[in-house]
PDB file of C-alpha atoms in Angstrom:
ATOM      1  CA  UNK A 308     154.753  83.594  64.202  1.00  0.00           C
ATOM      2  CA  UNK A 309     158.137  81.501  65.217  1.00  0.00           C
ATOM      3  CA  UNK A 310     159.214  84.692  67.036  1.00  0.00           C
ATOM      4  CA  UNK A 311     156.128  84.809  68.906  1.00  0.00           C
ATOM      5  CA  UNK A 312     156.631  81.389  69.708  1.00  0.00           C
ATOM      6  CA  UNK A 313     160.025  81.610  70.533  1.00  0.00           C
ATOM      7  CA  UNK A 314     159.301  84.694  72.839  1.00  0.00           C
ATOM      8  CA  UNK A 315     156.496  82.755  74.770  1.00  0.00           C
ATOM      9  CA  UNK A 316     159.003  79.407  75.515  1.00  0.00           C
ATOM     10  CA  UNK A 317     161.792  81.860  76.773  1.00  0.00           C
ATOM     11  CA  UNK A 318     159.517  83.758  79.061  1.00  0.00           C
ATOM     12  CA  UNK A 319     158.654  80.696  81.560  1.00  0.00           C
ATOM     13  CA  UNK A 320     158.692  81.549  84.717  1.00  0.00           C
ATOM     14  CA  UNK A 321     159.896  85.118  83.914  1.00  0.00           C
ATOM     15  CA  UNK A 322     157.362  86.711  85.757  1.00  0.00           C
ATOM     16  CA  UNK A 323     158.230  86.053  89.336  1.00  0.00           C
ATOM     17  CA  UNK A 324     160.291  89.455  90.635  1.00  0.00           C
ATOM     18  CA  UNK A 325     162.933  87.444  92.264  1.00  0.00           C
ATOM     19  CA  UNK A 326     163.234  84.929  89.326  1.00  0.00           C
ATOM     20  CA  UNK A 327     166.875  85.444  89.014  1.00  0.00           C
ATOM     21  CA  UNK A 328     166.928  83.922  92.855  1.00  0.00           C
ATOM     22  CA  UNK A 329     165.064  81.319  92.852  1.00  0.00           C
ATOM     23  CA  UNK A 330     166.543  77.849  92.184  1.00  0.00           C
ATOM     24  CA  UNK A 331     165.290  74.509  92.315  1.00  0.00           C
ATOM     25  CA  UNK A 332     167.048  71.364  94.239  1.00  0.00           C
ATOM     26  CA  UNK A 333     168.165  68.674  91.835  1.00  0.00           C
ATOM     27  CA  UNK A 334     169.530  65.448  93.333  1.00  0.00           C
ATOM     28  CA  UNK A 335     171.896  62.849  91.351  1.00  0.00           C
ATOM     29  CA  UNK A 336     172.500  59.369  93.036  1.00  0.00           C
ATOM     30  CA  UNK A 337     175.486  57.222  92.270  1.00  0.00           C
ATOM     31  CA  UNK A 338     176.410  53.771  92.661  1.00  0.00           C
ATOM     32  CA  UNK A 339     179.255  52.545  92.360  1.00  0.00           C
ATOM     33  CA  UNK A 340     180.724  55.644  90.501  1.00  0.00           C
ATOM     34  CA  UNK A 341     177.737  55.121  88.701  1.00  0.00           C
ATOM     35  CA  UNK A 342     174.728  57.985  87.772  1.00  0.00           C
ATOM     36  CA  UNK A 343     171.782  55.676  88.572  1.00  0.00           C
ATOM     37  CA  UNK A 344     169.281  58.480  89.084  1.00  0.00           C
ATOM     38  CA  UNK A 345     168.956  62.332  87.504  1.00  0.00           C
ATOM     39  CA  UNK A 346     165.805  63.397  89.335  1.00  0.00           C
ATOM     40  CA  UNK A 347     163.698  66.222  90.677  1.00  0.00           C
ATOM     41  CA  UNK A 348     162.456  64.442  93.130  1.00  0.00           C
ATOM     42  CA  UNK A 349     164.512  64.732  96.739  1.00  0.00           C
ATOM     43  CA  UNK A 350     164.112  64.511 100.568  1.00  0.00           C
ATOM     44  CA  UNK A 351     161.541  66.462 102.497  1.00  0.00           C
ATOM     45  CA  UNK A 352     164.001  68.134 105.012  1.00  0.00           C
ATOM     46  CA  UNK A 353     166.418  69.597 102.531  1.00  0.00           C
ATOM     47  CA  UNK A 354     164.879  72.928 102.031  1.00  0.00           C
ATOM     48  CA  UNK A 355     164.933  73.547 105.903  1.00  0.00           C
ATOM     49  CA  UNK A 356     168.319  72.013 105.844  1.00  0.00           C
ATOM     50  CA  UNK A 357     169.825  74.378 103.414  1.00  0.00           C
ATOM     51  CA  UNK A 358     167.891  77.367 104.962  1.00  0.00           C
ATOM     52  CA  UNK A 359     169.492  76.557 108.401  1.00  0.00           C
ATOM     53  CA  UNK A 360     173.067  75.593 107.267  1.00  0.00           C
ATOM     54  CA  UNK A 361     173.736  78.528 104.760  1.00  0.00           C
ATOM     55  CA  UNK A 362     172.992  81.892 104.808  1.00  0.00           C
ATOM     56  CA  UNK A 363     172.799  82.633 101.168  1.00  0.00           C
ATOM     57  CA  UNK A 364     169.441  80.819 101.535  1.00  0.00           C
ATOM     58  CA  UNK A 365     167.058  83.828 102.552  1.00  0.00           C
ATOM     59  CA  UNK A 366     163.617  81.138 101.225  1.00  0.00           C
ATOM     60  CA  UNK A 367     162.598  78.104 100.829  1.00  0.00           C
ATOM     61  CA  UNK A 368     159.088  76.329  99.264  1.00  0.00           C
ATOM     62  CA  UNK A 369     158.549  72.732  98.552  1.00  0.00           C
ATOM     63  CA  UNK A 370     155.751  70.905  96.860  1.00  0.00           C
ATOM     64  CA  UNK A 371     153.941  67.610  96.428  1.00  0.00           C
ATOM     65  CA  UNK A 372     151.360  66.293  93.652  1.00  0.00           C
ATOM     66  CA  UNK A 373     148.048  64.610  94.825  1.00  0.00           C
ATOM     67  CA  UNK A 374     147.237  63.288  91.377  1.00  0.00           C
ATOM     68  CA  UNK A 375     143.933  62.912  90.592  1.00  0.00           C
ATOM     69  CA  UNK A 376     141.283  64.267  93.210  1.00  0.00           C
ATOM     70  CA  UNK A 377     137.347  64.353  93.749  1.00  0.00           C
ATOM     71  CA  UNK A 378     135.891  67.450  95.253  1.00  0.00           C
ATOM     72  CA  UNK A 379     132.863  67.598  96.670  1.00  0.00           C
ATOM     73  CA  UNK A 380     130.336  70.485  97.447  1.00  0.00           C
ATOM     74  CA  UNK A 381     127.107  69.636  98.465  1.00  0.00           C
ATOM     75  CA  UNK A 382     126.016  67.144  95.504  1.00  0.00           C
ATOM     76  CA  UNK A 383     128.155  68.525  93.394  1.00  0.00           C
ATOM     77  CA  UNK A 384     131.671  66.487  92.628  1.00  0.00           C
ATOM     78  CA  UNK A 385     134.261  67.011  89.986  1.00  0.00           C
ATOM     79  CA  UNK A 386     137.367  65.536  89.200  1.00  0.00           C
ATOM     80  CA  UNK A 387     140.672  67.860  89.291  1.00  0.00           C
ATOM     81  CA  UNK A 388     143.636  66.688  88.482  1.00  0.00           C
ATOM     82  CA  UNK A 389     145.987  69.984  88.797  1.00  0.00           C
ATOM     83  CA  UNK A 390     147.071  69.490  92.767  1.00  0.00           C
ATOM     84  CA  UNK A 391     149.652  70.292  94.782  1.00  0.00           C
ATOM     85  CA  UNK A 392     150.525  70.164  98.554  1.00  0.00           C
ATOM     86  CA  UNK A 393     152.066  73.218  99.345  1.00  0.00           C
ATOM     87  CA  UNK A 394     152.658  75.358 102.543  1.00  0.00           C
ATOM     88  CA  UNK A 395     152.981  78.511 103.622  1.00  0.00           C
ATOM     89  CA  UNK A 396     156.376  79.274 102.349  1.00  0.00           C
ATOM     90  CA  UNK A 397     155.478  78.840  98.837  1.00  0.00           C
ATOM     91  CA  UNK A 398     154.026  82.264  98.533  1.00  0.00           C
ATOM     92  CA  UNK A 399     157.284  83.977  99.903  1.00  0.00           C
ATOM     93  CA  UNK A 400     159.275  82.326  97.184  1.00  0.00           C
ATOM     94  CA  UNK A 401     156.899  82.785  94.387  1.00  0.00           C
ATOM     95  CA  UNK A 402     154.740  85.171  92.912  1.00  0.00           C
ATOM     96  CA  UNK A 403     150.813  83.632  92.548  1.00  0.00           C
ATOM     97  CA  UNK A 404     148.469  86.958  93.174  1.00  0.00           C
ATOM     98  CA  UNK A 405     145.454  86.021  95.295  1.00  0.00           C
ATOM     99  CA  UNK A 406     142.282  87.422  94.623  1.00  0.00           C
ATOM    100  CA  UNK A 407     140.492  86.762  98.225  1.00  0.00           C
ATOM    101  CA  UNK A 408     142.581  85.386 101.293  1.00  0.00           C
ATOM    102  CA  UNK A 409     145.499  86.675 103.008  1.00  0.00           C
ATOM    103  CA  UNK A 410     148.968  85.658 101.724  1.00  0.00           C
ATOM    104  CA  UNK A 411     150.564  85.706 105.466  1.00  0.00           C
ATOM    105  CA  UNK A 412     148.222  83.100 107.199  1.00  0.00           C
ATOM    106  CA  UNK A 413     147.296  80.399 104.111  1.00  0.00           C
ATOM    107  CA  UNK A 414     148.425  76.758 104.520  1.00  0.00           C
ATOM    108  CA  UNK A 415     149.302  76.736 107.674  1.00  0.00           C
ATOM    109  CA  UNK A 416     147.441  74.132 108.916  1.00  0.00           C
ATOM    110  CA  UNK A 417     145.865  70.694 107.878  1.00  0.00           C
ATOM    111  CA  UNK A 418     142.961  70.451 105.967  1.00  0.00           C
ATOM    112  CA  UNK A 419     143.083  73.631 104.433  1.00  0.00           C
ATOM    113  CA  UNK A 420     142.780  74.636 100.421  1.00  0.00           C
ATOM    114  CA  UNK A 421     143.530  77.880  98.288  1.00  0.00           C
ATOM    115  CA  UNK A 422     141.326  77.233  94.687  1.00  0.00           C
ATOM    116  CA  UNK A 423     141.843  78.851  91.286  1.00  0.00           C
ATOM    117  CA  UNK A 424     139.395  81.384  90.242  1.00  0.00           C
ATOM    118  CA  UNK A 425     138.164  78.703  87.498  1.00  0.00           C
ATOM    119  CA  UNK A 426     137.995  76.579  89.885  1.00  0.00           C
ATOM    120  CA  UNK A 427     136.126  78.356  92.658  1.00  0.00           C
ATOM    121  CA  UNK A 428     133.897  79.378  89.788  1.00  0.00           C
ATOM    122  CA  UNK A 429     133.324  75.771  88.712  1.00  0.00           C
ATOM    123  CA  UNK A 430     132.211  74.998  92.706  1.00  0.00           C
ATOM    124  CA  UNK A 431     130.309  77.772  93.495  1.00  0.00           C
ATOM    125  CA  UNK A 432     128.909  79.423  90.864  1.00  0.00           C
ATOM    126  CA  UNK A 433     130.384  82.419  91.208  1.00  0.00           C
ATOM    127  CA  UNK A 434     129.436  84.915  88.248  1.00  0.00           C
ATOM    128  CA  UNK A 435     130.632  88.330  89.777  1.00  0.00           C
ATOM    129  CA  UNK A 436     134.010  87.817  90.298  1.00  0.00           C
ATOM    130  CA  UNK A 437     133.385  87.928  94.138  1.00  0.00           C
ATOM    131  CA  UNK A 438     135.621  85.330  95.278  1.00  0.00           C
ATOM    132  CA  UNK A 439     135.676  86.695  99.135  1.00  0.00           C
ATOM    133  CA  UNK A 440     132.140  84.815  99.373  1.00  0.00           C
ATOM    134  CA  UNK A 441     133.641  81.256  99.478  1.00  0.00           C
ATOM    135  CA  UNK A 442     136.482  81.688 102.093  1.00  0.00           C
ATOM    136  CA  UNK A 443     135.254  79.274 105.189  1.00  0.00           C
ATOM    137  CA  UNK A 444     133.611  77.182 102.409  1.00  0.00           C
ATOM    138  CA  UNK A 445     133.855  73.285 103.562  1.00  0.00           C
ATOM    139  CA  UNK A 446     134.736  71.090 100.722  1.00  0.00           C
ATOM    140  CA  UNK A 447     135.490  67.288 100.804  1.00  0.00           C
ATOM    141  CA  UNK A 448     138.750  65.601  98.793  1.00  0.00           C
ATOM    142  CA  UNK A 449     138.445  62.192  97.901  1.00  0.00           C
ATOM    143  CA  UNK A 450     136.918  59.765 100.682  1.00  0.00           C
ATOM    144  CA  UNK A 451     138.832  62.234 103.714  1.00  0.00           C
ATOM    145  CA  UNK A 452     136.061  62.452 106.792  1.00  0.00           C
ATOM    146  CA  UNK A 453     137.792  65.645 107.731  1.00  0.00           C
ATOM    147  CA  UNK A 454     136.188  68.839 105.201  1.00  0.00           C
ATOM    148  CA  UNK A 455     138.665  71.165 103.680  1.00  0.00           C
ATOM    149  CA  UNK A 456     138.601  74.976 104.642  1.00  0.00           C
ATOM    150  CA  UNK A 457     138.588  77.280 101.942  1.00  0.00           C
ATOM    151  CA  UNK A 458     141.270  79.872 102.759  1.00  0.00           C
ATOM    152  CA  UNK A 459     141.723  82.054  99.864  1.00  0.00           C
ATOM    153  CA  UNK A 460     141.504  82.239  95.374  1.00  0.00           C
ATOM    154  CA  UNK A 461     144.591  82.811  93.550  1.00  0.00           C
ATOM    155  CA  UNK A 462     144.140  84.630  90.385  1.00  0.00           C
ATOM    156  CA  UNK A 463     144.126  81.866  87.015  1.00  0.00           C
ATOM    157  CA  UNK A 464     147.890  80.977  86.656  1.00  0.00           C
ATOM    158  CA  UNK A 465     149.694  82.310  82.867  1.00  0.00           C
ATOM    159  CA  UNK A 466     150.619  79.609  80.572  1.00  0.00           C
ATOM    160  CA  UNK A 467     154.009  80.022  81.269  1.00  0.00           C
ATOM    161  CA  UNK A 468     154.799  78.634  84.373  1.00  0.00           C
ATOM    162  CA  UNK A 469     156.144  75.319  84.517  1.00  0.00           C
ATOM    163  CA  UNK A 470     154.369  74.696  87.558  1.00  0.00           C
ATOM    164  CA  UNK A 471     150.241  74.256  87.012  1.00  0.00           C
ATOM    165  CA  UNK A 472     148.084  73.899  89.208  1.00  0.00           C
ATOM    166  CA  UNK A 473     144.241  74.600  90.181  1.00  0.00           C
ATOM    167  CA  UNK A 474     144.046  73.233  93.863  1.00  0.00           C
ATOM    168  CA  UNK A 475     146.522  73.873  96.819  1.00  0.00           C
ATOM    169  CA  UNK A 476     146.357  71.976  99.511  1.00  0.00           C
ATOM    170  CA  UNK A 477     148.569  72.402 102.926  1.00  0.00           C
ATOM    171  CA  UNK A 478     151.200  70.787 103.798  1.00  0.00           C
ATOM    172  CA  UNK A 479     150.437  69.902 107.220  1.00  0.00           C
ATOM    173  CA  UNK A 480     147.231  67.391 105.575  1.00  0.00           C
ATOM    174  CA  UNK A 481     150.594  64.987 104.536  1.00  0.00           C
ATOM    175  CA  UNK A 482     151.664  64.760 108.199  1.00  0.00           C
ATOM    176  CA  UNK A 483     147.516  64.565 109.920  1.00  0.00           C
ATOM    177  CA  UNK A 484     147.329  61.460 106.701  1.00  0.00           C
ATOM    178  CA  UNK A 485     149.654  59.439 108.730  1.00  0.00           C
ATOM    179  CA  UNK A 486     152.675  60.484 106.174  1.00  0.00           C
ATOM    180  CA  UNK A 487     155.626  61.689 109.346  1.00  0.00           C
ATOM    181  CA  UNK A 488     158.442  61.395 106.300  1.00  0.00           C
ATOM    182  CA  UNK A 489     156.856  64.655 104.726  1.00  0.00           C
ATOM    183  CA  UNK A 490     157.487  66.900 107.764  1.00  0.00           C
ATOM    184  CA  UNK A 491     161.438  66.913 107.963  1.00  0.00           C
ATOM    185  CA  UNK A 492     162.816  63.496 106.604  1.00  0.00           C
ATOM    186  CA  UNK A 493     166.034  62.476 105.029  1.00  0.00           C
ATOM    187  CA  UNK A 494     164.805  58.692 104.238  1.00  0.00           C
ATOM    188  CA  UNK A 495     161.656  59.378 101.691  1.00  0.00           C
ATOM    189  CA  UNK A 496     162.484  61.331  98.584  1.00  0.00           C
ATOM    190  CA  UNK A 497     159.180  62.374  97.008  1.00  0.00           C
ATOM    191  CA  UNK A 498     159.195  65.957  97.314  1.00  0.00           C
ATOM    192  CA  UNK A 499     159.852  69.183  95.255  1.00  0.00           C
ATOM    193  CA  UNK A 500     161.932  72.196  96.436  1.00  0.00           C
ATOM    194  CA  UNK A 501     162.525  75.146  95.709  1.00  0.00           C
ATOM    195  CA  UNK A 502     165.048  78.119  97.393  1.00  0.00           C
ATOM    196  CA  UNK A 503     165.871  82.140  97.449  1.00  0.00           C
ATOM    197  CA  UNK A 504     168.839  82.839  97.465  1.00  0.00           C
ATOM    198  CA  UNK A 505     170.019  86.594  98.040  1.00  0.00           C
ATOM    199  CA  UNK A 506     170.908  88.707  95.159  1.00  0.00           C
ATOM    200  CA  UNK A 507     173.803  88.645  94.330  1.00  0.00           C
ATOM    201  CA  UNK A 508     174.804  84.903  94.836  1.00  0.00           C
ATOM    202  CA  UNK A 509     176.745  82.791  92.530  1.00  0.00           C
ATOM    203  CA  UNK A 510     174.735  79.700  92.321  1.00  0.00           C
ATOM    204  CA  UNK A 511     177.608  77.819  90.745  1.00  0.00           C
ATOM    205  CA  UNK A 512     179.712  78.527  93.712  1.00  0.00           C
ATOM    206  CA  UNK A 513     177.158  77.549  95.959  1.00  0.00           C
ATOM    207  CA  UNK A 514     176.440  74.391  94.453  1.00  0.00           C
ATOM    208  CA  UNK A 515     180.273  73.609  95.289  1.00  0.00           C
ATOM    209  CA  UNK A 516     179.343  73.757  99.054  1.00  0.00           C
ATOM    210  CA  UNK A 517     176.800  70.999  98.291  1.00  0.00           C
ATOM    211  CA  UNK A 518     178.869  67.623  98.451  1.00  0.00           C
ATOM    212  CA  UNK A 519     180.154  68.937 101.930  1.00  0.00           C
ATOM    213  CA  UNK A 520     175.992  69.261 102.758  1.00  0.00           C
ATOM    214  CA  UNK A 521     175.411  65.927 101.464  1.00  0.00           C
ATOM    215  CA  UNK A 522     177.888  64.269 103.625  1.00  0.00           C
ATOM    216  CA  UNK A 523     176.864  66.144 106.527  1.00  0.00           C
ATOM    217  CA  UNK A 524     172.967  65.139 106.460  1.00  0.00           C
ATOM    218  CA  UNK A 525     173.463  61.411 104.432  1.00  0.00           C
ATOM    219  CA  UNK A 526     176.466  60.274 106.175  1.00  0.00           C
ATOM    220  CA  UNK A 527     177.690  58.459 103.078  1.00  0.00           C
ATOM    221  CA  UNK A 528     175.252  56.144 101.711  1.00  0.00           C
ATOM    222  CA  UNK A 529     173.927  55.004 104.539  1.00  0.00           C
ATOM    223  CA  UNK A 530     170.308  56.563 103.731  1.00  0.00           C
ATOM    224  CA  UNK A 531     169.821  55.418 100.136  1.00  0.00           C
ATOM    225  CA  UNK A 532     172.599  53.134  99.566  1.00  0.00           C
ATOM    226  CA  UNK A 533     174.247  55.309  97.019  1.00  0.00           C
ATOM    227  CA  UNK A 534     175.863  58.863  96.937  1.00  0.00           C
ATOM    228  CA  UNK A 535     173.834  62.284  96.806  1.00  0.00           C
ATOM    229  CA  UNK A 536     174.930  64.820  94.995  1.00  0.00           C
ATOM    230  CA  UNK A 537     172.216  67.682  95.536  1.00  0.00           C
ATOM    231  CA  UNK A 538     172.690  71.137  93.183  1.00  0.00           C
ATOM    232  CA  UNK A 539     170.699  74.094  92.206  1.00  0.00           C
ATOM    233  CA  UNK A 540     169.218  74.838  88.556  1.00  0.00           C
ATOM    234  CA  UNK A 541     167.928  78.674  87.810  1.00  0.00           C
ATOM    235  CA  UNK A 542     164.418  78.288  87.789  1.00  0.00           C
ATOM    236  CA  UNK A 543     164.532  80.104  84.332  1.00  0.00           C
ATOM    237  CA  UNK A 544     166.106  76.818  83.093  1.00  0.00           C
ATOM    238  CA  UNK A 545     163.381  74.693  84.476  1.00  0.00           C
ATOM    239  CA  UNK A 546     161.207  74.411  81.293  1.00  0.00           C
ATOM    240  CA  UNK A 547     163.814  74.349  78.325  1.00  0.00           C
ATOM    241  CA  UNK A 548     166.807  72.512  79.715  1.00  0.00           C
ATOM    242  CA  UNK A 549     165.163  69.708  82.114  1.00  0.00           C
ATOM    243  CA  UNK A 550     166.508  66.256  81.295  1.00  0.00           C
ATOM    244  CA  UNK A 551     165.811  65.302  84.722  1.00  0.00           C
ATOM    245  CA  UNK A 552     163.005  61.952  85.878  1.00  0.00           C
ATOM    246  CA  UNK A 553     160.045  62.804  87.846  1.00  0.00           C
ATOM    247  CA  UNK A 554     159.541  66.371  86.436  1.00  0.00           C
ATOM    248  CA  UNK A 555     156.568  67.951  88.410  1.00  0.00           C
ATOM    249  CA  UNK A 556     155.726  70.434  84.761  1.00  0.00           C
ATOM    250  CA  UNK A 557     155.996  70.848  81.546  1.00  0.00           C
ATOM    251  CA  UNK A 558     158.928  71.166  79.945  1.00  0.00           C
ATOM    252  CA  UNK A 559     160.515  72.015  76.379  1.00  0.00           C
ATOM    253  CA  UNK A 560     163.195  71.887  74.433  1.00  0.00           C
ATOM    254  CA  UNK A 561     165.793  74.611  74.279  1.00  0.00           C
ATOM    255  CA  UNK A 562     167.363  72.906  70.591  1.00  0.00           C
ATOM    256  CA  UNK A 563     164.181  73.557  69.585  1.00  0.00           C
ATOM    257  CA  UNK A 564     163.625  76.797  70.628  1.00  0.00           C
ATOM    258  CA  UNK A 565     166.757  78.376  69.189  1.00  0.00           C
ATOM    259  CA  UNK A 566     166.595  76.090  66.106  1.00  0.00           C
ATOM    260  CA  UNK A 567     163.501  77.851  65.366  1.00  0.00           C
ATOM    261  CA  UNK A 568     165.069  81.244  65.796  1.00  0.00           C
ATOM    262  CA  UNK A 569     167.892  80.478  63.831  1.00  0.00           C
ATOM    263  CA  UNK A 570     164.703  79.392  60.970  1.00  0.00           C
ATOM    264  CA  UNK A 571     162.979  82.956  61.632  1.00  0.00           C
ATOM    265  CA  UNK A 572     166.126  84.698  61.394  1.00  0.00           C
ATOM    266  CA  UNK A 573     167.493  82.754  57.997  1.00  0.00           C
ATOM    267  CA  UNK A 574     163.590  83.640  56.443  1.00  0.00           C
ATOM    268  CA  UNK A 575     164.470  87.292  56.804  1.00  0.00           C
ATOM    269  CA  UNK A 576     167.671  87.426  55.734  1.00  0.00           C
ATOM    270  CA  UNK A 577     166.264  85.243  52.227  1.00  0.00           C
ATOM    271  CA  UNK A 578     163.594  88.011  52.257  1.00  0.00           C
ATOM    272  CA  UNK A 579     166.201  90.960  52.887  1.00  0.00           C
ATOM    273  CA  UNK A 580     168.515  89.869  49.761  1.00  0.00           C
ATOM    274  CA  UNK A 581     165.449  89.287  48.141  1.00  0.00           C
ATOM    275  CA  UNK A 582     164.378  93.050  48.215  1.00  0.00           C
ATOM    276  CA  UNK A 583     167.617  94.130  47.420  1.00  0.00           C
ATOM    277  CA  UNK A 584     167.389  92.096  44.208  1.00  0.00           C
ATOM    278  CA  UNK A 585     164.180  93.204  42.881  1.00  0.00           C
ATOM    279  CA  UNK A 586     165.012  96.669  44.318  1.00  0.00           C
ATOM    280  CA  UNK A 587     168.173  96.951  41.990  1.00  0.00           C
ATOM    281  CA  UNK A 588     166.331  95.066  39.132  1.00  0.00           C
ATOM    282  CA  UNK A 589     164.029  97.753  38.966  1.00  0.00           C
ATOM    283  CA  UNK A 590     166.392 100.394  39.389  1.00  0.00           C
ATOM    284  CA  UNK A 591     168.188  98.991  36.275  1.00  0.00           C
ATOM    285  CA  UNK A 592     165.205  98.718  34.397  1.00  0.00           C
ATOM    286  CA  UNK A 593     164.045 102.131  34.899  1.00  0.00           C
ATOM    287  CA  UNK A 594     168.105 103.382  33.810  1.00  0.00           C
ATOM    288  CA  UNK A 595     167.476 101.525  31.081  1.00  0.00           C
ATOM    289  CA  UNK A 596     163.853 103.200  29.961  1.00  0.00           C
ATOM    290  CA  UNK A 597     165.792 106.845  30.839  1.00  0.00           C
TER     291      UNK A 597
END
C-alpha cells in the first residue's frame, strides 16, 4: 500500500511526452537584499519575453484562475469552481487529449470555452459519450451579456496533475473584460507560465541567463520597487518540492514521500530477517528430530 502510494505522488505530471522540457517560471522579489516574496505568480509578458529573447525556448503556455463561476444553459445553472483562462498555446506545451474540437484552432478568441467530459455531461445530458453534439453550444459565465462558444471536450484529467481543472476559458475574454495588463504586461503579476525548452537544455544553465533578462525587461526596480529574480523549476518538481505563495495546484511533500519509502522498505527488510529466522529455526528443529 505505501508503495502504491509512493508510486502515485512521484508520477505527477509524468504523463506529458515532453515532461522533461517543460518548466515553470518562478519569480523571487527582494528588497533591500531582502527575499520578500517566493511566488508562482509573475508578469503576463514573460512567457513571450523568454520565447523571443532565447532560443532554447521552443513553447510557451500561461494560465489564470477565475475562481468560482456560474454556468448557465437554458434554466439550468451550476456552480464550478475548477477554471482556468488559458489560450491557445497551452495545448502545444501540454498534453490534455480532446475528445471533440480541434487542438489547432481552440482559444483563440474571446468568449470561447473547452469543458471536461463530466462537465459537458453535467450541462447537456450527454449519455453516449457523443461529445461532438455540444460544440457551438452557447453557455453564459457569471452575469457576462456576451454567451460563451463551446469549442471542444477534453477527456476527464488523471489525478495526477497538479494542474485541475474542468472549464477553460480563452485568454483573449481577460483583454475584451477591460483587463489590457493580461495581454503582454510587465506591471501586473497575476499570471502562471509555463515554457518548452528543447531537449537537451540545461535548465540550471539557463536559469543563469535570467538576472541578465530581468534587468533587461524591469530596468532595476523601477516596476515593482524591488529586484526580480525569475528561474525555471522542472515541472516534475511542481507537486513535491513547491514551497512557493500563490500555488495554482496541489502540492505534496517530498519528506513525506521518501519517508514513507524508507517505512516500506524497513517493513521488508523486518519481514526478510524474519523468514530467515523461522526458516533456520525450523531447519534446526527438523536436524534435531533426524
Amino acid at each position: 500500500l505505501i508503495l502504491q502510494y509512493v508510486s502515485f505522488k512521484l508520477s505527477y505530471d509524468q504523463f506529458h511526452p515532453a515532461v522533461k522540457d517543460i518548466y515553470r517560471v518562478v519569480n523571487d522579489r527582494y528588497q533591500s537584499g531582502k527575499l520578500i516574496q517566493h511566488g508562482t505568480i509573475t508578469y503576463s509578458g514573460i512567457g513571450r519575453a523568454m520565447n523571443d529573447d532565447y532560443e532554447e525556448v521552443v513553447a510557451h503556455a500561461r494560465v489564470a484562475p477565475n475562481g468560482g463561476t456560474i454556468l448557465g444553459y437554458n434554466d439550468k445553472k451550476l456552480m464550478e469552481e475548477d477554471v482556468l483562462f488559458a489560450e491557445n498555446s497551452f495545448f502545444s506545451v501540454f498534453n490534455f487529449p480532446l475528445v471533440a474540437g480541434d487542438k489547432s484552432s481552440v482559444l483563440k478568441q474571446p468568449f470561447k470555452v473547452l469543458l471536461s467530459e463530466d462537465l459537458a455531461s453535467k450541462i447537456f445530458d450527454i449519455k453516449n459519450g457523443d461529445y461532438k453534439q455540444v460544440l457551438g453550444k452557447a453557455l453564459k459565465l457569471n452575469t457576462d451579456s456576451m454567451p460563451f462558444e463551446v469549442q471542444g471536450v477534453f477527456k476527464n484529467l488523471p489525478q495526477n496533475t497538479h494542474l485541475q481543472f474542468q472549464l477553460l476559458v480563452s485568454w483573449g475574454t481577460l483583454v475584451s473584460n477591460g483587463w489590457k495588463e493580461a495581454e503582454h504586461d510587465f506591471t501586473n503579476s497575476d499570471f502562471w507560465h509555463y515554457v518548452q525548452l528543447k531537449p537537451g537544455t540545461d535548465y540550471k544553465a539557463f536559469n543563469k541567463k535570467l538576472p541578465a533578462f530581468s534587468k533587461r525587461h524591469f530596468d532595476g526596480n523601477k516596476v515593482s520597487g524591488s529586484d526580480e529574480t525569475f528561474y525555471l523549476q522542472p515541472l516534475s518538481k511542481a507537486h513535491l518540492y513547491s514551497d512557493f505563495e500563490y500555488e495554482i495546484g496541489s502540492t505534496g511533500s517530498a519528506t513525506v514521500v521518501w519517508g514513507l519509502l524508507i517505512i516500506a522498505l524497513f517493513i521488508i527488510s523486518i519481514a526478510w530477517v524474519n523468514y530467515i529466522n523461522l526458516a533456520t529455526a525450523r531447519a534446526a528443529e527438523r536436524a534435531k528430530e533426524v
